[in-house]
Coordinates of C-alpha atoms in Angstrom, one line a residue:
M1 CA 0.0 0.0 0.0
G2 CA 3.0 2.3 0.5
E3 CA 3.9 2.5 -3.1
R4 CA 0.2 3.0 -4.1
D5 CA -0.1 5.8 -1.6
K6 CA 3.0 7.5 -3.0
E7 CA 1.6 7.1 -6.5
W8 CA -1.7 8.5 -5.4
E9 CA -0.1 11.6 -3.8
F10 CA 2.1 12.2 -6.8
H11 CA -0.8 12.2 -9.3
L12 CA -3.0 14.2 -6.9
R13 CA -0.3 16.9 -6.7
S14 CA -0.1 16.9 -10.5
L15 CA -3.8 17.6 -10.7
S16 CA -3.7 20.2 -8.0
S17 CA -0.9 22.0 -9.8
S18 CA -2.7 22.0 -13.1
A19 CA -6.0 23.0 -11.5
R20 CA -4.5 26.3 -10.1
D21 CA -4.9 29.3 -12.3
S22 CA -1.6 30.1 -14.0
N23 CA -0.6 32.8 -16.4
Y24 CA 2.2 30.6 -17.6
A25 CA 0.1 27.6 -18.5
P26 CA -3.5 28.8 -19.3
D27 CA -4.2 25.5 -21.2
P28 CA -4.1 22.4 -18.9
A29 CA -3.8 20.1 -22.0
S30 CA -0.3 21.6 -22.7
D31 CA 1.0 19.5 -19.8
P32 CA 1.6 16.0 -21.4
S33 CA 1.7 14.2 -18.0
L34 CA -1.7 15.5 -16.9
L35 CA -3.7 13.0 -19.0
N36 CA -1.8 10.1 -17.5
S37 CA -2.4 11.4 -14.0
V38 CA -6.2 11.7 -14.7
K39 CA -6.3 8.1 -16.1
R40 CA -4.3 6.7 -13.2
L41 CA -6.3 8.4 -10.5
Y42 CA -9.5 7.2 -12.2
E43 CA -8.2 3.6 -12.1
L44 CA -7.2 3.9 -8.4
C45 CA -10.7 5.3 -7.5
K46 CA -12.3 2.4 -9.5
S47 CA -10.2 -0.3 -7.8
E48 CA -10.4 1.2 -4.2
N49 CA -14.1 2.1 -4.6
S50 CA -13.6 4.7 -1.8
E51 CA -15.9 7.7 -1.7
D52 CA -13.3 9.6 0.3
L53 CA -10.7 9.2 -2.5
I54 CA -13.3 10.1 -5.2
A55 CA -14.3 13.3 -3.2
R56 CA -10.6 14.4 -3.0
V57 CA -10.0 14.0 -6.8
Y58 CA -13.3 15.5 -8.0
P59 CA -12.7 19.2 -7.2
H60 CA -9.4 19.2 -9.1
L61 CA -10.9 17.4 -12.1
N62 CA -13.9 19.7 -12.2
K63 CA -11.6 22.8 -12.2
I64 CA -9.3 21.3 -14.9
F65 CA -12.4 20.6 -17.0
Q66 CA -13.6 24.2 -16.7
R67 CA -10.1 25.6 -17.4
S68 CA -9.7 23.4 -20.5
V69 CA -13.1 24.5 -21.9
A70 CA -12.3 28.2 -21.2
S71 CA -9.0 27.9 -23.0
I72 CA -10.8 26.5 -26.1
S73 CA -13.5 29.2 -26.1
Q74 CA -10.9 31.9 -25.8
S75 CA -9.0 30.4 -28.8
Q76 CA -5.9 30.0 -26.5
S77 CA -5.5 26.3 -27.0
Q78 CA -2.8 25.2 -29.3
T79 CA -3.1 21.5 -28.3
S80 CA -5.8 18.9 -28.4
N81 CA -8.1 19.0 -25.4
G82 CA -10.3 16.1 -26.5
L83 CA -8.5 13.2 -24.9
L84 CA -8.2 15.0 -21.5
L85 CA -11.8 16.0 -21.5
L86 CA -13.0 12.5 -22.4
A87 CA -10.9 11.1 -19.5
I88 CA -12.5 13.5 -17.1
L89 CA -16.0 12.8 -18.5
Q90 CA -15.4 9.1 -17.8
F91 CA -14.8 10.0 -14.1
F92 CA -17.9 12.1 -14.0
L93 CA -20.0 9.4 -15.6
D94 CA -18.8 6.6 -13.2
F95 CA -18.7 8.6 -10.0
G96 CA -21.3 11.3 -10.6
D97 CA -23.8 9.8 -8.1
A98 CA -21.2 9.7 -5.4
I99 CA -20.1 13.3 -5.9
L100 CA -23.5 14.6 -6.9
H101 CA -22.3 15.9 -10.2
D102 CA -24.8 16.4 -13.1
T103 CA -22.8 15.1 -16.1
D104 CA -25.3 16.2 -18.7
P105 CA -24.0 19.9 -19.0
S106 CA -20.5 18.6 -19.1
L107 CA -21.2 16.2 -22.0
K108 CA -23.0 19.0 -23.9
T109 CA -20.1 21.3 -23.3
F110 CA -17.7 18.7 -24.6
F111 CA -19.7 18.3 -27.9
R112 CA -20.2 22.1 -28.4
S113 CA -16.8 23.4 -27.3
C114 CA -14.3 20.6 -28.0
L115 CA -15.6 18.0 -30.5
S116 CA -17.0 20.7 -32.8
R117 CA -13.3 21.8 -33.2
E118 CA -11.5 18.5 -33.0
F119 CA -13.8 16.0 -34.9
S120 CA -11.3 16.0 -37.8
D121 CA -8.5 14.8 -35.5
P122 CA -8.4 11.0 -36.0
V123 CA -7.2 10.3 -32.5
V124 CA -9.9 12.4 -30.9
A125 CA -12.5 10.9 -33.3
E126 CA -11.6 7.3 -32.5
T127 CA -11.4 8.0 -28.7
T128 CA -14.8 9.7 -28.8
L129 CA -16.4 6.8 -30.6
E130 CA -14.8 4.3 -28.1
F131 CA -16.1 6.5 -25.2
L132 CA -19.6 6.5 -26.6
N133 CA -19.6 2.7 -27.2
A134 CA -18.2 2.0 -23.7
N135 CA -20.9 4.1 -22.1
K136 CA -23.8 3.5 -24.5
R137 CA -26.1 1.9 -21.9
K138 CA -25.5 4.6 -19.4
L139 CA -26.0 7.3 -22.0
L140 CA -29.2 5.7 -23.2
S141 CA -30.7 5.4 -19.7
S142 CA -29.5 8.7 -18.2
F143 CA -29.1 11.0 -21.2
P144 CA -31.3 9.6 -24.0
T145 CA -31.5 12.9 -25.9
L146 CA -27.8 13.6 -26.0
L147 CA -26.7 11.7 -29.1
P148 CA -29.9 12.4 -31.1
Q149 CA -29.3 16.1 -30.4
F150 CA -25.7 16.0 -31.7
F151 CA -26.0 13.5 -34.6
P152 CA -25.0 16.2 -37.2
L153 CA -21.7 16.6 -35.4
L154 CA -21.1 12.8 -35.3
L155 CA -21.9 12.6 -39.0
K156 CA -19.3 15.2 -39.6
L157 CA -16.9 13.1 -37.6
I158 CA -17.5 9.9 -39.7
A159 CA -17.7 11.8 -43.0
W160 CA -14.3 13.3 -42.4
N161 CA -12.5 10.3 -41.0
G162 CA -14.0 7.7 -43.3
E163 CA -14.3 4.0 -43.4
K164 CA -11.6 3.2 -40.9
F165 CA -14.0 4.2 -38.1
E166 CA -17.2 2.8 -39.8
K167 CA -17.5 -0.2 -37.5
L168 CA -17.1 1.9 -34.4
F169 CA -19.7 4.4 -35.7
L170 CA -22.2 1.7 -36.6
R171 CA -22.1 0.5 -33.0
V172 CA -23.0 4.0 -31.8
F173 CA -25.5 4.6 -34.7
P174 CA -28.7 3.2 -33.0
R175 CA -28.3 5.7 -30.2
L176 CA -28.5 8.6 -32.7
I177 CA -32.1 7.7 -33.5
S178 CA -35.0 8.9 -31.4
P179 CA -38.5 10.1 -32.2
G180 CA -37.1 13.6 -32.4
S181 CA -34.2 12.8 -34.7
F182 CA -35.8 10.0 -36.8
I183 CA -36.9 12.1 -39.7
P184 CA -34.2 14.8 -39.7
L185 CA -31.5 12.1 -39.7
F186 CA -32.7 10.6 -43.0
P187 CA -31.7 13.5 -45.3
S188 CA -28.4 13.9 -43.4
L189 CA -27.5 10.3 -44.2
V190 CA -28.5 10.7 -47.9
D191 CA -26.4 13.9 -48.1
L192 CA -23.3 12.4 -46.5
P193 CA -21.3 12.9 -49.7
I194 CA -22.5 16.5 -49.9
L195 CA -21.3 17.0 -46.3
V196 CA -17.8 15.9 -47.4
V197 CA -17.9 18.4 -50.3
A198 CA -18.9 21.1 -47.8
L199 CA -16.2 20.2 -45.3
E200 CA -13.5 20.0 -48.0
K201 CA -14.7 23.4 -49.3
V202 CA -14.3 24.9 -45.8
E203 CA -10.9 23.4 -45.5
G204 CA -9.9 24.8 -48.9
S205 CA -11.0 28.3 -48.0
S206 CA -10.1 28.4 -44.3
G207 CA -7.3 26.0 -43.7
S208 CA -7.1 22.8 -41.7
L209 CA -10.2 21.8 -39.8
V210 CA -8.3 20.5 -36.8
G211 CA -8.7 23.1 -34.0
S212 CA -11.0 25.3 -36.1
S213 CA -14.6 26.0 -35.2
I214 CA -16.8 25.8 -38.3
A215 CA -19.4 27.7 -36.4
S216 CA -17.0 30.7 -36.1
I217 CA -16.1 30.4 -39.8
Q218 CA -19.8 30.5 -40.6
Q219 CA -20.4 33.5 -38.4
S220 CA -17.5 35.5 -39.9
A221 CA -18.6 34.6 -43.4
A222 CA -22.2 35.4 -43.0
P223 CA -21.9 39.3 -42.8
Q224 CA -19.6 39.2 -45.9
M225 CA -22.1 37.1 -47.8
L226 CA -24.9 39.6 -46.8
L227 CA -22.9 42.5 -48.0
A228 CA -22.1 40.7 -51.3
L229 CA -25.8 39.9 -51.9
M230 CA -26.8 43.5 -51.2
D231 CA -24.1 44.9 -53.4
E232 CA -25.1 42.6 -56.2
A233 CA -28.8 43.4 -55.8
Y234 CA -28.3 47.2 -56.0
T235 CA -25.3 47.6 -58.3
G236 CA -25.1 44.3 -60.2
S237 CA -21.5 43.8 -59.1
T238 CA -19.9 41.7 -56.4
I239 CA -17.4 42.5 -53.6
G240 CA -14.8 40.4 -55.4
D241 CA -14.8 42.6 -58.5
G242 CA -11.6 44.3 -57.4
G243 CA -9.4 41.6 -58.7
A244 CA -9.1 38.0 -59.7
D245 CA -7.6 36.8 -56.5
S246 CA -10.1 38.6 -54.3
E247 CA -13.0 37.3 -56.4
S248 CA -11.8 33.7 -55.9
E249 CA -11.5 34.2 -52.1
E250 CA -14.9 35.8 -51.8
S251 CA -16.6 33.1 -53.9
N252 CA -15.2 30.5 -51.5
T253 CA -16.4 32.5 -48.5
M254 CA -19.8 32.9 -50.0
A255 CA -20.1 29.3 -50.9
A256 CA -19.2 28.3 -47.4
A257 CA -21.9 30.7 -46.1
D258 CA -24.6 29.5 -48.5
P259 CA -27.8 28.4 -46.7
L260 CA -27.4 24.8 -47.8
F261 CA -23.8 24.6 -46.6
L262 CA -24.7 26.3 -43.3
E263 CA -27.4 23.7 -42.9
L264 CA -25.1 20.8 -43.7
L265 CA -22.3 22.0 -41.4
K266 CA -24.4 22.5 -38.3
D267 CA -23.5 20.6 -35.1
E268 CA -26.9 20.1 -33.5
N269 CA -30.3 18.7 -34.6
D270 CA -32.7 21.6 -34.9
G271 CA -35.5 19.7 -36.7
L272 CA -36.2 19.1 -40.4
T273 CA -35.3 22.1 -42.5
E274 CA -35.6 22.7 -46.2
R275 CA -32.4 22.0 -48.1
H276 CA -31.8 24.4 -50.9
W277 CA -30.6 22.1 -53.7
T278 CA -31.3 24.8 -56.3
S279 CA -28.9 27.4 -54.7
P280 CA -26.2 28.7 -57.0
A281 CA -23.5 27.7 -54.6
M282 CA -24.7 24.1 -54.5
A283 CA -25.0 24.0 -58.3
A284 CA -21.4 25.3 -58.6
A285 CA -20.1 22.9 -56.0
L286 CA -21.7 19.9 -57.6
Q287 CA -20.5 20.9 -61.0
A288 CA -17.0 21.3 -59.6
V289 CA -17.2 17.8 -58.1
I290 CA -18.4 16.3 -61.4
S291 CA -15.7 17.9 -63.4
T292 CA -12.8 17.0 -61.1
P293 CA -11.5 13.6 -59.8
Q294 CA -13.3 12.5 -56.6
S295 CA -11.2 12.7 -53.4
D296 CA -10.6 9.5 -51.4
R297 CA -12.7 10.9 -48.6
L298 CA -15.7 11.5 -51.0
K299 CA -15.3 8.0 -52.4
E300 CA -15.5 6.5 -48.9
A301 CA -18.6 8.6 -48.1
L302 CA -20.3 7.4 -51.3
R303 CA -19.7 3.8 -50.1
M304 CA -20.7 4.4 -46.5
A305 CA -24.0 6.2 -47.0
P306 CA -25.9 3.3 -48.4
R307 CA -24.7 1.0 -45.6
F308 CA -25.8 3.6 -43.0
L309 CA -29.2 3.7 -44.7
D310 CA -29.5 -0.1 -44.3
A311 CA -28.9 0.3 -40.6
Y312 CA -31.4 3.2 -40.4
F313 CA -34.2 1.4 -42.2
A314 CA -33.7 -1.8 -40.2
L315 CA -34.0 0.2 -37.0
A316 CA -37.0 2.1 -38.4
V317 CA -38.9 -1.2 -39.0
R318 CA -38.0 -2.6 -35.6
D319 CA -38.3 0.3 -33.2
F320 CA -40.5 3.1 -34.6
S321 CA -44.2 3.6 -34.9
S322 CA -46.2 3.5 -38.0
S323 CA -47.0 7.2 -37.8
L324 CA -43.3 8.1 -38.0
I325 CA -42.7 5.8 -40.9
C326 CA -45.8 7.2 -42.7
A327 CA -44.4 10.7 -42.2
L328 CA -41.0 9.6 -43.6
I329 CA -42.4 8.2 -46.9
P330 CA -43.1 11.6 -48.6
L331 CA -39.5 12.6 -47.8
L332 CA -38.3 9.4 -49.4
M333 CA -40.3 10.2 -52.5
T334 CA -38.8 13.7 -52.7
R335 CA -35.2 12.6 -52.1
Y336 CA -35.5 9.7 -54.6
T337 CA -34.8 12.1 -57.4
T338 CA -32.5 14.5 -55.5
L339 CA -29.3 12.8 -54.8
F340 CA -25.6 13.3 -55.2
P341 CA -24.8 12.9 -59.0
D342 CA -22.9 9.6 -58.9
K343 CA -24.4 6.7 -60.8
I344 CA -23.4 3.9 -58.5
F345 CA -24.4 5.9 -55.4
S346 CA -27.7 6.9 -56.9
Y347 CA -28.5 3.4 -57.9
E348 CA -27.7 2.0 -54.4
V349 CA -29.6 4.6 -52.5
Q350 CA -32.7 4.6 -54.9
K351 CA -32.8 0.8 -54.6
R352 CA -32.9 1.0 -50.8
L353 CA -35.5 3.8 -50.8
L354 CA -37.9 1.8 -53.0
E355 CA -37.4 -1.4 -51.0
F356 CA -38.2 0.4 -47.8
M357 CA -41.2 2.3 -49.2
L358 CA -42.8 -0.8 -50.8
A359 CA -42.1 -2.8 -47.6
A360 CA -43.9 0.0 -45.6
F361 CA -46.9 -0.2 -48.0
H362 CA -47.0 -4.0 -47.6
R363 CA -46.9 -3.7 -43.9
S364 CA -49.5 -0.9 -43.7
P365 CA -51.5 -0.7 -47.0
D366 CA -53.6 2.2 -45.6
F367 CA -50.5 4.4 -46.0
I368 CA -51.4 4.6 -49.7
A369 CA -54.7 6.2 -48.8
V370 CA -53.2 8.5 -46.2
L371 CA -50.5 9.7 -48.6
K372 CA -52.6 10.0 -51.7
K373 CA -51.7 13.7 -52.1
P374 CA -47.9 13.2 -52.4
I375 CA -48.5 10.0 -54.5
V376 CA -50.7 11.9 -56.9
D377 CA -48.1 14.7 -57.1
K378 CA -45.4 12.1 -58.0
L379 CA -47.6 10.5 -60.7
G380 CA -48.0 14.0 -62.2
E381 CA -44.2 14.2 -62.5
A382 CA -43.9 10.8 -64.2
Y383 CA -42.4 12.1 -67.4
D384 CA -40.0 14.7 -66.0
N385 CA -36.9 12.4 -66.0
P386 CA -36.1 8.7 -65.8
A387 CA -35.8 8.6 -62.0
K388 CA -39.3 10.1 -61.6
T389 CA -40.7 7.7 -64.2
E390 CA -39.3 4.8 -62.2
L391 CA -40.7 6.2 -59.0
A392 CA -44.2 6.7 -60.6
L393 CA -44.0 3.1 -61.9
Q394 CA -43.4 1.6 -58.5
L395 CA -46.2 3.8 -57.0
C396 CA -48.6 2.5 -59.7
W397 CA -47.7 -1.0 -58.7
A398 CA -48.3 -0.3 -55.0
I399 CA -51.6 1.4 -55.8
G400 CA -52.9 -1.6 -57.7
E401 CA -51.4 -4.3 -55.5
Y402 CA -52.9 -2.9 -52.3
G403 CA -56.1 -1.5 -53.8
G404 CA -55.4 2.1 -53.2
G405 CA -55.2 1.5 -49.4
G406 CA -57.6 -1.3 -49.1
E407 CA -61.3 -2.0 -49.4
S408 CA -62.3 0.4 -46.7
H409 CA -60.7 3.4 -48.4
K410 CA -63.1 3.9 -51.3
D411 CA -62.8 7.7 -51.6
A412 CA -59.0 7.5 -51.7
A413 CA -59.1 4.7 -54.2
R414 CA -61.4 6.8 -56.5
E415 CA -59.0 9.7 -56.3
L416 CA -56.0 7.5 -57.1
F417 CA -58.0 5.9 -59.9
E418 CA -58.7 9.3 -61.4
S419 CA -55.0 10.2 -61.3
L420 CA -54.1 7.0 -63.1
E421 CA -56.9 7.6 -65.6
L422 CA -55.6 11.1 -66.3
L423 CA -52.0 9.8 -66.8
L424 CA -53.4 7.3 -69.3
Y425 CA -55.5 9.8 -71.2
E426 CA -52.6 12.3 -71.4
N427 CA -50.4 9.7 -73.0
L428 CA -53.1 8.7 -75.5
S429 CA -53.6 12.3 -76.5
S430 CA -50.0 13.1 -76.9
S431 CA -49.4 9.9 -78.9
R432 CA -52.2 10.9 -81.3
L433 CA -50.6 14.3 -81.7
G434 CA -47.1 13.0 -82.0
L435 CA -45.9 15.0 -79.0
R436 CA -44.1 12.1 -77.3
S437 CA -41.0 12.0 -79.3
G438 CA -37.6 10.9 -78.0
S439 CA -35.1 8.1 -77.9
T440 CA -36.0 4.4 -78.1
V441 CA -35.0 4.0 -74.5
R442 CA -37.3 6.8 -73.4
K443 CA -40.3 5.5 -75.4
S444 CA -39.7 2.0 -73.9
S445 CA -39.7 3.5 -70.4
Q446 CA -42.9 5.3 -71.0
S447 CA -44.5 2.2 -72.5
R448 CA -43.4 0.2 -69.4
L449 CA -45.0 2.8 -67.2
L450 CA -48.3 2.7 -69.1
C451 CA -48.4 -1.1 -68.8
F452 CA -48.2 -0.6 -65.0
V453 CA -50.8 2.1 -65.2
V454 CA -53.2 -0.2 -67.1
T455 CA -52.6 -3.0 -64.6
A456 CA -53.1 -0.7 -61.6
I457 CA -56.4 0.5 -63.1
A458 CA -57.6 -3.1 -63.6
K459 CA -56.5 -4.2 -60.1
L460 CA -58.3 -1.2 -58.5
A461 CA -61.5 -2.1 -60.3
T462 CA -61.1 -5.7 -58.9
Y463 CA -60.8 -4.3 -55.4
H464 CA -63.5 -1.7 -55.8
R465 CA -66.3 -3.0 -58.1
E466 CA -67.9 0.5 -58.3
L467 CA -65.0 1.5 -60.5
L468 CA -65.6 -1.3 -63.0
P469 CA -67.7 0.8 -65.6
R470 CA -65.1 3.5 -65.8
T471 CA -62.3 0.9 -66.0
S472 CA -64.0 -0.8 -68.9
V473 CA -64.3 2.5 -70.7
S474 CA -60.6 3.4 -70.0
L475 CA -59.3 0.0 -71.1
A476 CA -61.5 -0.1 -74.2
K477 CA -60.0 3.3 -75.3
V478 CA -56.5 2.0 -74.9
A479 CA -57.3 -1.3 -76.6
R480 CA -58.7 0.6 -79.7
S481 CA -55.8 3.0 -79.7
R482 CA -53.4 1.2 -82.0
I483 CA -51.2 4.3 -82.1
S484 CA -49.7 3.5 -78.7
D485 CA -47.2 0.8 -78.0
V486 CA -48.5 -2.6 -78.9
R487 CA -47.7 -4.0 -75.5
V488 CA -49.9 -1.4 -73.9
W489 CA -53.0 -1.9 -76.0
K490 CA -52.6 -5.7 -75.9
R491 CA -52.5 -5.7 -72.2
A492 CA -55.6 -3.5 -72.0
R493 CA -57.4 -5.8 -74.4
D494 CA -56.4 -8.8 -72.3
Y495 CA -57.6 -7.3 -69.1
L496 CA -61.0 -6.4 -70.7
G497 CA -61.4 -10.1 -71.6
L498 CA -60.3 -11.2 -68.1
M499 CA -62.9 -8.9 -66.4
N500 CA -65.6 -10.8 -68.1
E501 CA -64.6 -13.8 -66.1
P502 CA -65.1 -12.7 -62.4
A503 CA -64.1 -16.0 -60.8
I504 CA -60.7 -16.0 -62.5
C505 CA -60.3 -12.2 -62.5
W506 CA -60.2 -12.1 -58.7
S507 CA -57.6 -14.8 -58.7
V508 CA -55.3 -13.0 -61.2
L509 CA -55.8 -9.3 -60.3
G510 CA -57.0 -9.6 -56.7
P511 CA -54.8 -9.1 -53.6
S512 CA -51.7 -11.2 -53.0
S513 CA -53.0 -12.3 -49.6
V514 CA -56.4 -13.6 -48.5
S515 CA -58.8 -10.6 -48.4
S516 CA -61.7 -10.0 -46.0
K517 CA -63.8 -9.6 -49.1
S518 CA -63.1 -13.1 -50.3
N519 CA -61.8 -16.2 -48.6
Q520 CA -60.3 -17.3 -51.9
N521 CA -56.5 -17.8 -51.7
P522 CA -54.4 -15.9 -54.2
G523 CA -53.6 -17.6 -57.5
T524 CA -56.6 -20.0 -57.2
V525 CA -59.9 -20.2 -59.0
N526 CA -63.2 -20.8 -57.2
W527 CA -64.7 -23.3 -59.6
N528 CA -67.9 -23.6 -57.6
E529 CA -68.9 -20.1 -58.8
A530 CA -68.2 -20.9 -62.5
S531 CA -71.8 -21.7 -63.4
S532 CA -73.1 -18.4 -62.2
K533 CA -70.1 -16.0 -62.7
M534 CA -68.2 -17.3 -65.7
I535 CA -69.5 -16.5 -69.1
A536 CA -68.9 -17.7 -72.7
H537 CA -65.3 -17.3 -73.6
I538 CA -62.1 -19.0 -72.4
P539 CA -59.7 -16.5 -70.8
F540 CA -56.9 -15.2 -73.0
Y541 CA -54.1 -16.9 -71.2
M542 CA -55.7 -20.3 -71.5
L543 CA -55.5 -20.1 -75.3
G544 CA -51.8 -20.2 -75.3
A545 CA -50.3 -18.6 -78.4
Q546 CA -53.6 -17.7 -80.1
E547 CA -53.7 -14.1 -81.3
G548 CA -56.7 -11.9 -81.3
P549 CA -60.0 -12.3 -79.4
P550 CA -61.2 -15.9 -78.6
F551 CA -63.0 -17.4 -81.6
H552 CA -64.7 -20.3 -79.7
D553 CA -68.1 -19.7 -78.2
F554 CA -68.8 -22.6 -75.9
S555 CA -69.0 -23.1 -72.1
F556 CA -66.4 -24.6 -69.8
S557 CA -68.6 -27.7 -69.4
D558 CA -67.7 -28.6 -73.0
V559 CA -64.0 -28.3 -72.2
I560 CA -63.8 -29.7 -68.7
P561 CA -66.0 -32.8 -68.2
R562 CA -68.2 -32.9 -65.2
R563 CA -67.8 -35.7 -62.7

């Protein structure tokens, strides 16, 4: 015990010396031995489990913590404070009850004052993630809102440091999601590559991010941006017109202070805000990224973001309510066509968005009725670009597959039916006038969409029999319109013939699961109803390769012998 007592006194004197105010050493982290003393005293307190020893150490650590934070805020620190503050925070977390210390303000102070400046330091970043992992249960039980509040800062940390810390980050990731951060977190994950672009732009215009506060950069840039915008509005010129070099510098400053970049670079979750993808700075930044080789950091972000979305959607299905998932789907629809312009990244993200959205509709078909307004809006944008066409196609499939929300949502089904009907008639009109010109690929995509529209209309009428007369008229118009793609009018003609055979029609076009409306299993025919509900002609698909309408006029009893 003698050696341990000597060690104890030695480290305690080191803390006491650093805790005293000193004009010669205003930054406690400048003493390299202090971190070792803090860690060793923590270990001794842990092993001895003595409240007396803990009480003797606490005042010194609390004072050192406050001095370190003050040195950061006064921009006096030339060394990293992150490791020292994390070691002290570990003491506060483990012994807070014994010393009656509220650790919540200390944790928030660390995020706001220290990590916001040192997230780009790989040593601090790794130690922070290890600290959060080691204490995740305690943080979840005692401070459940902490990580959801600071998820933008942690995303900056992983965006800048890349895949080497991905496994550590994914262990922390579930703690970032709460009811308050669930929806705002989604666009931040999708925009992870844009975040890297913004961080690299700040580094290019303001120097290394290590030890720099992006918040202070934003604050200093904002007045200059305001002056530049006023000058441009009144005189048509910019502040940087004085010379080529000054113009370049000012353009970098203005880009960093652009509303979208300010939103991307924030440290705390302040709710869902509009992201200005059409801003000039964003357009210029994306153009610059497209026209230059991608940095290694950006390439890593493009690979990580889809994997983070996988974790996000898995947690959404497991842990969150249907109301939150329903509120997320319109945002998914919007962001499906607004992504970082990289082909592989866009494909990977869009695939995950569609899979989650269709899984949500399968789990809760009534979402389609609740979200009929954004769905109708997306159907109206079907021909704007290929991505919107694909989204509209998938929405058409969901509308038909789940009957516009189910048998109880007749009004919503009627409105969705009218939107599909309008989309169909617009295409027929433009085809007759020759307005839909374009490449073979584009025409094929449009024909594919119309095949889905025709199918969705037929399936809606199978769910909601009151729509059958209008469906017959719509499909008959398409079947007679030989101007449109042959696949479209043939499908419409086939569905018309199928609808004359109700017993089989319900099996082919009805729901994929047993419906309350019918106990008939999907993919089967209720032959007991054949004598009363089946008429005249054999359905089109039973005639094999025969072209044109059925030419035999006999009953099924002539084909299938009765027992």
